[in-house]
Coordinates of C-alpha atoms in Angstrom, one line a residue:
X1 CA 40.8 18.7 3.4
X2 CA 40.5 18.2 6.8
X3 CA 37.1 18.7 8.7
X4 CA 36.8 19.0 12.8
X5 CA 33.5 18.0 14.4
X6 CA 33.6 19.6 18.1
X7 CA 31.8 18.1 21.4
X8 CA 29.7 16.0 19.8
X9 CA 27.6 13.1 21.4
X10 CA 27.7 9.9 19.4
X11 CA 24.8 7.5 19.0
X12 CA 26.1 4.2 17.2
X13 CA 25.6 1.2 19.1
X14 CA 28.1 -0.9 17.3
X15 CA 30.6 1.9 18.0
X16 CA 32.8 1.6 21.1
X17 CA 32.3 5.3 21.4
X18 CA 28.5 5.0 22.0
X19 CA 26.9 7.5 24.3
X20 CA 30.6 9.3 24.8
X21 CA 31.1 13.4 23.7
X22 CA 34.1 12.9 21.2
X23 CA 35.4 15.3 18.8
X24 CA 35.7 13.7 15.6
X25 CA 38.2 14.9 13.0
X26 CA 37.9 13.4 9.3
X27 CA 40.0 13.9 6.5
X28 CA 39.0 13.4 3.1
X29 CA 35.9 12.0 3.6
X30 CA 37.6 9.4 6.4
X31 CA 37.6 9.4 10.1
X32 CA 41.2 9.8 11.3
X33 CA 40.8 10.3 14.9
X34 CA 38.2 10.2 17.5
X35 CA 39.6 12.0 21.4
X36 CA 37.8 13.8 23.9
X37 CA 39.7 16.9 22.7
X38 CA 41.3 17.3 19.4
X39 CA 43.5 20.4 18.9
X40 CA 43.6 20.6 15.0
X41 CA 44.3 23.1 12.3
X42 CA 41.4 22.2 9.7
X43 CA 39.5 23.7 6.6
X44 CA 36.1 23.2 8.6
X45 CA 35.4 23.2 12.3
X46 CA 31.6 22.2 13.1
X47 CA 30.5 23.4 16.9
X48 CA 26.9 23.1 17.4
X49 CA 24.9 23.7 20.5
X50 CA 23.8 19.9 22.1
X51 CA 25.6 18.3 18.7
X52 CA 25.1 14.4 18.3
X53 CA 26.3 12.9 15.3
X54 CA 25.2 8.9 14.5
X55 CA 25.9 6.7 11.2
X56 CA 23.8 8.4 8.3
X57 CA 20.0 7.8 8.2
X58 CA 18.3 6.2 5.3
X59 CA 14.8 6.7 3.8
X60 CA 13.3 3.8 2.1
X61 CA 10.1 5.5 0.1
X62 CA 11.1 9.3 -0.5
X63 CA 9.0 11.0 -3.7
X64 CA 9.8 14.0 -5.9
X65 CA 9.2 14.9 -9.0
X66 CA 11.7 14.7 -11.7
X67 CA 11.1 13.4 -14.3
X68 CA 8.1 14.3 -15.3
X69 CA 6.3 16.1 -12.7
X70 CA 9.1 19.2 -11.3
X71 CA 6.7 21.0 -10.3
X72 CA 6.5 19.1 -7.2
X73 CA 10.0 18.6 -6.5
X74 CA 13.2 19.0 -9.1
X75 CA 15.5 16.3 -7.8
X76 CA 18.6 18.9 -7.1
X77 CA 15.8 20.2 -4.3
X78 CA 14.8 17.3 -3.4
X79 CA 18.2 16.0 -2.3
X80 CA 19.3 19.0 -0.5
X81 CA 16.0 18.7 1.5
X82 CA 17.3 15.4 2.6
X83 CA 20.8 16.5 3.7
X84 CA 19.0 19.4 5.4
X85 CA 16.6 16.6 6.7
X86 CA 19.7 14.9 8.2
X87 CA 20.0 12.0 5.6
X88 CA 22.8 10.4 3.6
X89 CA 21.2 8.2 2.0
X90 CA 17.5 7.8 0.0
X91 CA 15.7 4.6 -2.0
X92 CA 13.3 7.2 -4.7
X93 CA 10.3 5.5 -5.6
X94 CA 9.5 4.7 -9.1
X95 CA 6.3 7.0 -9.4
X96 CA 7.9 9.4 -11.9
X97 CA 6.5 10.0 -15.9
X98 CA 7.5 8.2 -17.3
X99 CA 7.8 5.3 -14.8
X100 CA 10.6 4.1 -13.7
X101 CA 10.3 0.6 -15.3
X102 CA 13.3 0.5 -17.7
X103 CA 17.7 0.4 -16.6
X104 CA 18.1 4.1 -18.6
X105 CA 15.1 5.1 -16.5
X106 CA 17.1 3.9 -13.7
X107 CA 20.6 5.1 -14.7
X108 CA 18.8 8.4 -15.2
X109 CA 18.1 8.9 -11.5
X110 CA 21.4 7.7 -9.9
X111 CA 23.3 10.1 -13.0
X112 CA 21.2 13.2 -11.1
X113 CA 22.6 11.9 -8.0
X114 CA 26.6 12.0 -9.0
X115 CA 28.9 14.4 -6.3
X116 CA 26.0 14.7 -4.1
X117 CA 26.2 14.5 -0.5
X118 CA 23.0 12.2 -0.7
X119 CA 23.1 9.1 -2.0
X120 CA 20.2 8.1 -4.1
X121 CA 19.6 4.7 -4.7
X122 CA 16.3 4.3 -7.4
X123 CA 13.2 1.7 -6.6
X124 CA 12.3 0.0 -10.1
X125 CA 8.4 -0.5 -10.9
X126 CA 7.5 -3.9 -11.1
X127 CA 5.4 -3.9 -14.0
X128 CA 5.6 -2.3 -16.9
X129 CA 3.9 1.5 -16.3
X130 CA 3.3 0.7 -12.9
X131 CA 0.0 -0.9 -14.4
X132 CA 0.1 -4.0 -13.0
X133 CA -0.4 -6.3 -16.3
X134 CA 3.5 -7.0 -17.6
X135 CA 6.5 -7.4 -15.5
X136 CA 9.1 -4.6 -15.7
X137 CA 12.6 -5.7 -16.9
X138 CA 13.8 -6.3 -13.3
X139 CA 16.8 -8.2 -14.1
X140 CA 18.4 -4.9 -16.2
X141 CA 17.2 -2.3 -13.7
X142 CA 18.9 -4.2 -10.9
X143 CA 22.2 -4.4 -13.2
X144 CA 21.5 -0.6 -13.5
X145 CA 21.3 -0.1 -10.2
X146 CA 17.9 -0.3 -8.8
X147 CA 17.7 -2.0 -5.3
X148 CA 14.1 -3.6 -5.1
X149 CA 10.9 -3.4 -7.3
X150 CA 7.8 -2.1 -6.9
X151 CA 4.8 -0.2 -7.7
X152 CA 4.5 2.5 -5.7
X153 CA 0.7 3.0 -4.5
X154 CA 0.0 0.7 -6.9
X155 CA -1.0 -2.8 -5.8
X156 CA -0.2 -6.1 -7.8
X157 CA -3.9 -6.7 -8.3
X158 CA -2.8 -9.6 -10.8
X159 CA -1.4 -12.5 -7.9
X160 CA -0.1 -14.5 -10.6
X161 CA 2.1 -11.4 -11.4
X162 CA 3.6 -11.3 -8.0
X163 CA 4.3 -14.9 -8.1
X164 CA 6.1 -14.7 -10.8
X165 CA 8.0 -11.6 -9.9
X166 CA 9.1 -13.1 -6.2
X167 CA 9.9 -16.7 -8.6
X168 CA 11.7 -14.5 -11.1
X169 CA 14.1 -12.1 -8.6
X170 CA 15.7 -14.9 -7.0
X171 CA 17.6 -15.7 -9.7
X172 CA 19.7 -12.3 -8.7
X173 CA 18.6 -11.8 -4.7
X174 CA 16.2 -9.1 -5.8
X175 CA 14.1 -7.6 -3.1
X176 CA 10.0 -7.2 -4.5
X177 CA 7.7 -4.4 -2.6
X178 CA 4.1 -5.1 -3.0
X179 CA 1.8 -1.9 -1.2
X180 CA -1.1 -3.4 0.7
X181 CA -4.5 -2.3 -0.8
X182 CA -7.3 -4.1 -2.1
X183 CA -8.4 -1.4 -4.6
X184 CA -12.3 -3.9 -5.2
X185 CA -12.5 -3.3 -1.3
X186 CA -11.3 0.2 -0.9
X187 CA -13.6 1.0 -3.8
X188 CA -14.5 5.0 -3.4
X189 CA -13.1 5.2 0.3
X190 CA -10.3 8.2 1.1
X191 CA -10.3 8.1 4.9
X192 CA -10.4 5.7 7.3
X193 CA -13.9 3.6 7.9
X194 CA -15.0 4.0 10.9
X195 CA -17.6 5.7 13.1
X196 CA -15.1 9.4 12.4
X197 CA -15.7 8.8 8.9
X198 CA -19.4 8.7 8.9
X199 CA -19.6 11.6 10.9
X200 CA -17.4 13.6 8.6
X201 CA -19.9 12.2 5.8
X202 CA -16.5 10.7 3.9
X203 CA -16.6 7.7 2.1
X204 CA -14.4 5.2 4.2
X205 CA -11.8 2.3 3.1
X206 CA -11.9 -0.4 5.5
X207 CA -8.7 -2.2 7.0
X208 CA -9.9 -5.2 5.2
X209 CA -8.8 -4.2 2.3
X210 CA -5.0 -3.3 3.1
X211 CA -5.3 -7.1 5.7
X212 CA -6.8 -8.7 2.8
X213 CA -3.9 -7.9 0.9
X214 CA -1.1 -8.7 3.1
X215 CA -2.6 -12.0 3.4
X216 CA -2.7 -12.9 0.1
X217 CA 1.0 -11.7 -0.3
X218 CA 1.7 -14.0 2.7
X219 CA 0.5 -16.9 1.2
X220 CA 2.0 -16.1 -2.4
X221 CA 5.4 -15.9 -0.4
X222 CA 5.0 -19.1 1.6
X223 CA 4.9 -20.4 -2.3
X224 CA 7.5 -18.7 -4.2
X225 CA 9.9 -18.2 -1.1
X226 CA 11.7 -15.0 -2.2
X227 CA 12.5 -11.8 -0.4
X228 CA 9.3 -9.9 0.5
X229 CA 8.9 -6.3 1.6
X230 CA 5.7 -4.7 2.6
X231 CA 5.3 -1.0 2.8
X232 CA 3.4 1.0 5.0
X233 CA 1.7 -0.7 7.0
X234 CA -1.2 0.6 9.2
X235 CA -3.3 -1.9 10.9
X236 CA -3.7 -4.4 13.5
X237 CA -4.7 -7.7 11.5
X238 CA -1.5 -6.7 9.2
X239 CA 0.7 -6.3 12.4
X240 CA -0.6 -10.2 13.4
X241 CA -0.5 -11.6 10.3
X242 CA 3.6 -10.3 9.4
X243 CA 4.3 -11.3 13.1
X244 CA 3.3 -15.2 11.8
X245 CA 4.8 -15.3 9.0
X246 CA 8.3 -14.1 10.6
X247 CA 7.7 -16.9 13.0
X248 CA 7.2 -19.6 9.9
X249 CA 10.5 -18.3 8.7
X250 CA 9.4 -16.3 5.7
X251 CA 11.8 -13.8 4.5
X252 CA 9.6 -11.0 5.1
X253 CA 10.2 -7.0 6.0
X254 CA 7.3 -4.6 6.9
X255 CA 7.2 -0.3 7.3
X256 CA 5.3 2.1 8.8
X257 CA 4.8 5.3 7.4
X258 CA 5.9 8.2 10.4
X259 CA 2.8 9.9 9.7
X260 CA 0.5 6.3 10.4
X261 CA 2.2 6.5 14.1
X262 CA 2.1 10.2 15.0
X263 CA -1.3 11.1 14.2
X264 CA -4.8 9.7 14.5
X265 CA -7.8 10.2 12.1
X266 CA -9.4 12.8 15.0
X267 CA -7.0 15.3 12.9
X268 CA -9.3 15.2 9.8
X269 CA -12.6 17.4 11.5
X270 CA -11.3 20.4 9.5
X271 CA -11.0 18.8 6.2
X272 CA -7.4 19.8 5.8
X273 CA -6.2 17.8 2.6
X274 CA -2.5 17.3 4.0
X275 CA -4.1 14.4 6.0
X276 CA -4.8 12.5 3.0
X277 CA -2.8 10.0 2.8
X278 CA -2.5 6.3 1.7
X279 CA -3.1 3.9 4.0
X280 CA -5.1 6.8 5.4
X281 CA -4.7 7.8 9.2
X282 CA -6.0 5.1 11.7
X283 CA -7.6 5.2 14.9
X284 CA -5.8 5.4 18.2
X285 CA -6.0 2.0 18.8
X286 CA -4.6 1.1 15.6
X287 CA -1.8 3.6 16.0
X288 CA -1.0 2.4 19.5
X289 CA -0.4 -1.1 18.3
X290 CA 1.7 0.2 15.1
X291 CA 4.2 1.9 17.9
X292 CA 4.3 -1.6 20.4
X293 CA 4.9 -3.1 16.7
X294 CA 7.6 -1.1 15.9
X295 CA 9.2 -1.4 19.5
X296 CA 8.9 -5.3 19.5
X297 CA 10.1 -5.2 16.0
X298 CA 7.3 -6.5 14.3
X299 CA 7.6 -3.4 12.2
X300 CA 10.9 -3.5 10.8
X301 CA 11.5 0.3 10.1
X302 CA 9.8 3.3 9.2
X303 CA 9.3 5.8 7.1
X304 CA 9.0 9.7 5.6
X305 CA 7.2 8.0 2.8
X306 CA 7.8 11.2 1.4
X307 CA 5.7 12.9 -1.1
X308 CA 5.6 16.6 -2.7
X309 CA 2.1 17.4 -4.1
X310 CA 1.9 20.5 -6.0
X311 CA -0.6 23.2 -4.5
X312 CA -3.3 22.6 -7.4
X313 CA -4.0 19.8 -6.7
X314 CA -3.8 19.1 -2.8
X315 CA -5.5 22.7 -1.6
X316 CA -8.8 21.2 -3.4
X317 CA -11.6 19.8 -1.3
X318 CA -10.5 16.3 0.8
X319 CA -12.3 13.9 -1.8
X320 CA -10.7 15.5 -4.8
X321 CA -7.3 16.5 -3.8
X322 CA -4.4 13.9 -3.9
X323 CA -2.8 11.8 -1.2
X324 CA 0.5 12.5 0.1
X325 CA 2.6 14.5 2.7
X326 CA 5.4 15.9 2.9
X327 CA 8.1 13.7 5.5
X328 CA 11.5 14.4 5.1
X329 CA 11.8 17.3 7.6
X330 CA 10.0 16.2 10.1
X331 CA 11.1 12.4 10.4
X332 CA 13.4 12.8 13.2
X333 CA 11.6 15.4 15.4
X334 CA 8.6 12.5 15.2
X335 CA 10.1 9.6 16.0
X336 CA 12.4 11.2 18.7
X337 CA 9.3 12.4 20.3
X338 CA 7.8 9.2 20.1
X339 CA 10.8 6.7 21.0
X340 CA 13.4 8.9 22.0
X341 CA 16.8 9.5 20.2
X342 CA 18.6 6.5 20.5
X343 CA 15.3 4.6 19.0
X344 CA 14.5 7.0 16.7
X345 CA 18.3 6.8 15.1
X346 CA 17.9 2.8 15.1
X347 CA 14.6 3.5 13.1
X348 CA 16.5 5.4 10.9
X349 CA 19.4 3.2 9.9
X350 CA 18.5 -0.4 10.3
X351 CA 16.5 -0.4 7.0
X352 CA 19.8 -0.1 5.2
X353 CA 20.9 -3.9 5.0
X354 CA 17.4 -5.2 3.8
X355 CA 17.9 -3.1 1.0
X356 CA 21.5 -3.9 0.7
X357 CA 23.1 -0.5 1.3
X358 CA 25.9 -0.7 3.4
X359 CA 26.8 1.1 6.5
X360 CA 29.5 2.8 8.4
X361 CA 30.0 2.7 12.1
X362 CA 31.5 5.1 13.7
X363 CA 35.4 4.8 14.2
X364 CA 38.9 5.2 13.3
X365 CA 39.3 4.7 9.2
X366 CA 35.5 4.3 8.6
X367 CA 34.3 6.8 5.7
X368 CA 32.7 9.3 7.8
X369 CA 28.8 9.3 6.6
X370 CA 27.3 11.3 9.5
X371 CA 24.1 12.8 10.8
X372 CA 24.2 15.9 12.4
X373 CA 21.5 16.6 14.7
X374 CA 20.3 17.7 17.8
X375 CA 17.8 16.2 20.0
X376 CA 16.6 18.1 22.8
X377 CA 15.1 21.3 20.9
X378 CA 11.3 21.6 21.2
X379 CA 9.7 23.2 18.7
X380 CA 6.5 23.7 16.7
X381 CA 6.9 23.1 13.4
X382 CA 5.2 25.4 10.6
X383 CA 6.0 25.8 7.0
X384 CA 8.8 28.1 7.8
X385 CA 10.9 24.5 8.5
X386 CA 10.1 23.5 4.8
X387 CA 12.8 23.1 2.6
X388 CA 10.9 21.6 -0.6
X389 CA 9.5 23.1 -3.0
X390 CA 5.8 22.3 -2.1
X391 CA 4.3 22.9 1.7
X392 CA 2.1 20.0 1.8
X393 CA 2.7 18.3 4.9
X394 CA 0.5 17.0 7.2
X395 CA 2.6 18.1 10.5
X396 CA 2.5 21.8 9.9
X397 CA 1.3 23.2 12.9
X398 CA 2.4 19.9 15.5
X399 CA 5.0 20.1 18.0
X400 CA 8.4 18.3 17.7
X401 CA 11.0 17.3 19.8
X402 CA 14.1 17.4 17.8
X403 CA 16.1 18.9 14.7
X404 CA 18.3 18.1 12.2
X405 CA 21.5 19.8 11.5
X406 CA 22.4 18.7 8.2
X407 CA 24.7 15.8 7.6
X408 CA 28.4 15.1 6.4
X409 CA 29.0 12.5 3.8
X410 CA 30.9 11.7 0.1
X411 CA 33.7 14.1 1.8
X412 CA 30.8 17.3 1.9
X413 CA 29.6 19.2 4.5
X414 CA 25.7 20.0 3.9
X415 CA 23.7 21.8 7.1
X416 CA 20.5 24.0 7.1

C-alpha cells in the first residue's frame, strides 16, 4: 500500500532535506522517494493546508488509566489521543493499580499496544508498590520491556534504596528516574510558597524541598555512577545544581514539565484545580530560568507529563482535588509558541536515545515514523480540542500557536 504525502515542509536536521517542501511517498511503512513533485497513483494521498512533517515525537511521562483506574483514561483512548496529539511514540508511567512493578505487569502494557500506530514503551516502578521500602524486580521488567524505573510522584525517600537501585541497574544499562520532592519539607503544601500563596491563604511547598532532593540524588550518583534521570524539574537551585553535575561528568538527564514553562502561579487567583499540579506552578522568575535552561540545554527535554484525572475528584476545592493536567494536546502548540517550531520539534524528539528508543531520519529507505503538523495556526484552545476521556487540563482557555495533524507510523495513517 502506497501512501503520498503532498507539499509538505520537513523539519529534521540530520536530514539533507531540512527546511525544503518535499512530497514524500512511502510504501509499506518505508520511505521510497522524496522530489519536489511526485506524480503517483497511491491508496492514500495526504494534502494539508501549511503541512510539515518531522521524525515522530516522543513523550517521556504520559498517564492514563488502565489498569485499574479506566475511568480516567482506557489505554485504546489514550493512545489515539497521542496520534491525534501528533506522537509515535510514549514511555507510560508506572502509576497504574496495581503498579507496575512486576515483567507481566509490564508485558501487560506493551500487549495493549500491539498494531498500534503509537508505540508504547512502559516505565517500571522502582520499588515494590511504588512504596519506596523494597526494590521492584528491575532486572525482569527490563527483560520485559520496560525502559527505565521509577516511581512516579513518588520519591525514594529511603537513599539507601536509590543507591542500591543506581548500583544494581548497571549490571544491564538500566536508566533509574527519581522525582524531586522532599515529602518532610513539602509537608501539607499544594502550591507554590511564596508571597501568591499567602495571599490565596494556601498552604505552600517550598523549592527547598524539590533542591533538597536533587542534591541528595546528585551526591548518591557521584557514588554509585549509574545513569540518572530527573523528572520535572521546576526551580532555579535544581537548574544550578544538574548544570554542575553535567560539568563533573555525571551521567545525568533532567525534564521540565510543558506546563512548569508556560504558566506562572498568577493563574491560581480563581482556584481552578487544573493548576494543581506536582512540582506546582512557579513564579515568573523561576519559569524564565526553566526556558534559558531548556535553550542552553541544561534541561534536557520536556514534557506533557500527562495525566487524566477523573471529574470527581479534580472539580473538588484546590486543597482536596488531585494534581495533574491533562498535556498531550497541547504539547506542541506550547512549546512552538515558546521556542518556535524547529525548537519545539528538537524538544520533542531528542529525549528518545536517553531512553534508548531509536529514531528515524527522514530519507530514502528510512521507515517512515512521521509527525504531521502544522505550525502557524493560532488558536485558543478550549475543551472542544480534547480528545481524552477526562477535560482536566490546565490550558483550557490559553492561546496556542500551533496544531497537530495526526501522525503516520507502523505503516498507519492516524489524523484528527
Amino acid at each position: 500500500m502506497k501512501t503520498l504525502i503532498k507539499s509538505a515542509t520537513i523539519i529534521d536536521a540530520s536530514s539533507e532535506y531540512h527546511l525544503q517542501t518535499k512530497d514524500i511517498l512511502i510504501e509499506n511503512g518505508t520511505i521510497i522517494q522524496i522530489d519536489d513533485v511526485i506524480n503517483e497513483s497511491v491508496s492514500n494521498e495526504i494534502n494539508l493546508p501549511n503541512l510539515h512533517v518531522s521524525q515522530g515525537w516522543f513523550d517521556s511521562s504520559v498517564s492514563f488509566g488502565e489498569p485499574g483506574y479506566e475511568e480516567r483514561e482506557t489505554l485504546e483512548n489514550g493512545l489515539l489521543t497521542a496520534a491525534k496529539s501528533g506522537f509515535t511514540s510514549i514511555a507510560v508511567n508506572s502509576n497504574t493499580k496495581p503498579v507496575s512493578d512486576s515483567k507481566s505487569a509490564i508485558s501487560f502494557l506493551s500487549s495493549k499496544a500491539i498494531g498500534n500506530a503509537v508505540n508504547l514503551f512502559p516505565i517500571g516502578a522502582m520499588t515494590m508498590k511504588s512504596e519506596s521500602v523494597d526494590l521492584a524486580e528491575m532486572y525482569d521488567m527490563h527483560t520485559g520491556g520496560a525502559i527505565a524505573f521509577g516511581d512516579y510522584k513518588v520519591p525514594v525517600s529511603n537513599p539507601n534504596l536509590l543507591k542500591i537501585a543506581l548500583l544494581y541497574a548497571q549490571n544491564f544499562g538500566g536508566l533509574i528516574q527519581s522525582f524531586p520532592h522532599e515529602k518532610k519539607i513539602a509537608g501539607k503544601g499544594v502550591v507554590h510558597e511564596e508571597a501568591n500563596a499567602t495571599r490565596l491563604g494556601l498552604k505552600g511547598i517550598p523549592a527547598l524541598a524539590e533542591s533538597l532532593q536533587v542534591a541528595r540524588d546528585l551526591f548518591i550518583l557521584e557514588y554509585t555512577g549509574g545513569k540518572l534521570h530527573i523528572p520535572t524539574i521546576s526551580t532555579e537551585a535544581s537548574v544550578k545544581a544538574i548544570k554542575e553535575a553535567k560539568a563533573k561528568g555525571l551521567d545525568v538527564t533532567c525534564s521540565v514539565a510543558i506546563h512548569n514553562l508556560f504558566f506562572t502561579d498568577a493563574v491560581l487567583d480563581n482556584f481552578n484545580s487544573n493548576f494543581k499540579v506536582l512540582p506546582p506552578l512557579r513564579t515568573e522568575n523561576e519559569v524564565t530560568i526553566l526556558r534559558e535552561a531548556v535553550l542552553d540545554g541544561t534541561i534536557d527535554f520536556v514534557t506533557s507529563d500527562h495525566m487524566p484525572i477523573d471529574i470527581e475528584n479534580k472539580k473538588l476545592e484546590f486543597d482536596l482535588a488531585e494534581y495533574g493536567t491533562l498535556g498531550l494536546e497541547t504539547a506542541f502548540g506550547a512549546l512552538n509558541k515558546l521556542f518556535g517550531a524547529e525548537k519545539a520539534v528538537t524538544l520533542l524528539i531528542n529525549s528518545k536515545e536517553r531512553f534508548g528508543i531509536p529514531s528515524n531520519t527522514i530519507q530514502v529507505g528510512s521507515k517512515a515514523e512521521l509527525s504531521l503538523f502544522n505550525p502557524g495556526e493560532s488558536f485558543v484552545f478550549t475543551s472542544k480540542h480534547i480528545y481524552s476521556s477526562t477535560k482536566n487540563s490546565a490550558f483550557i482557555g490559553s492561546k496556542l500557536q500551533g496544531k497537530a495533524y495526526g501522525i503516520y507510523n507502523n505503516n498507519q495513517l492516524v489524523t484528527f
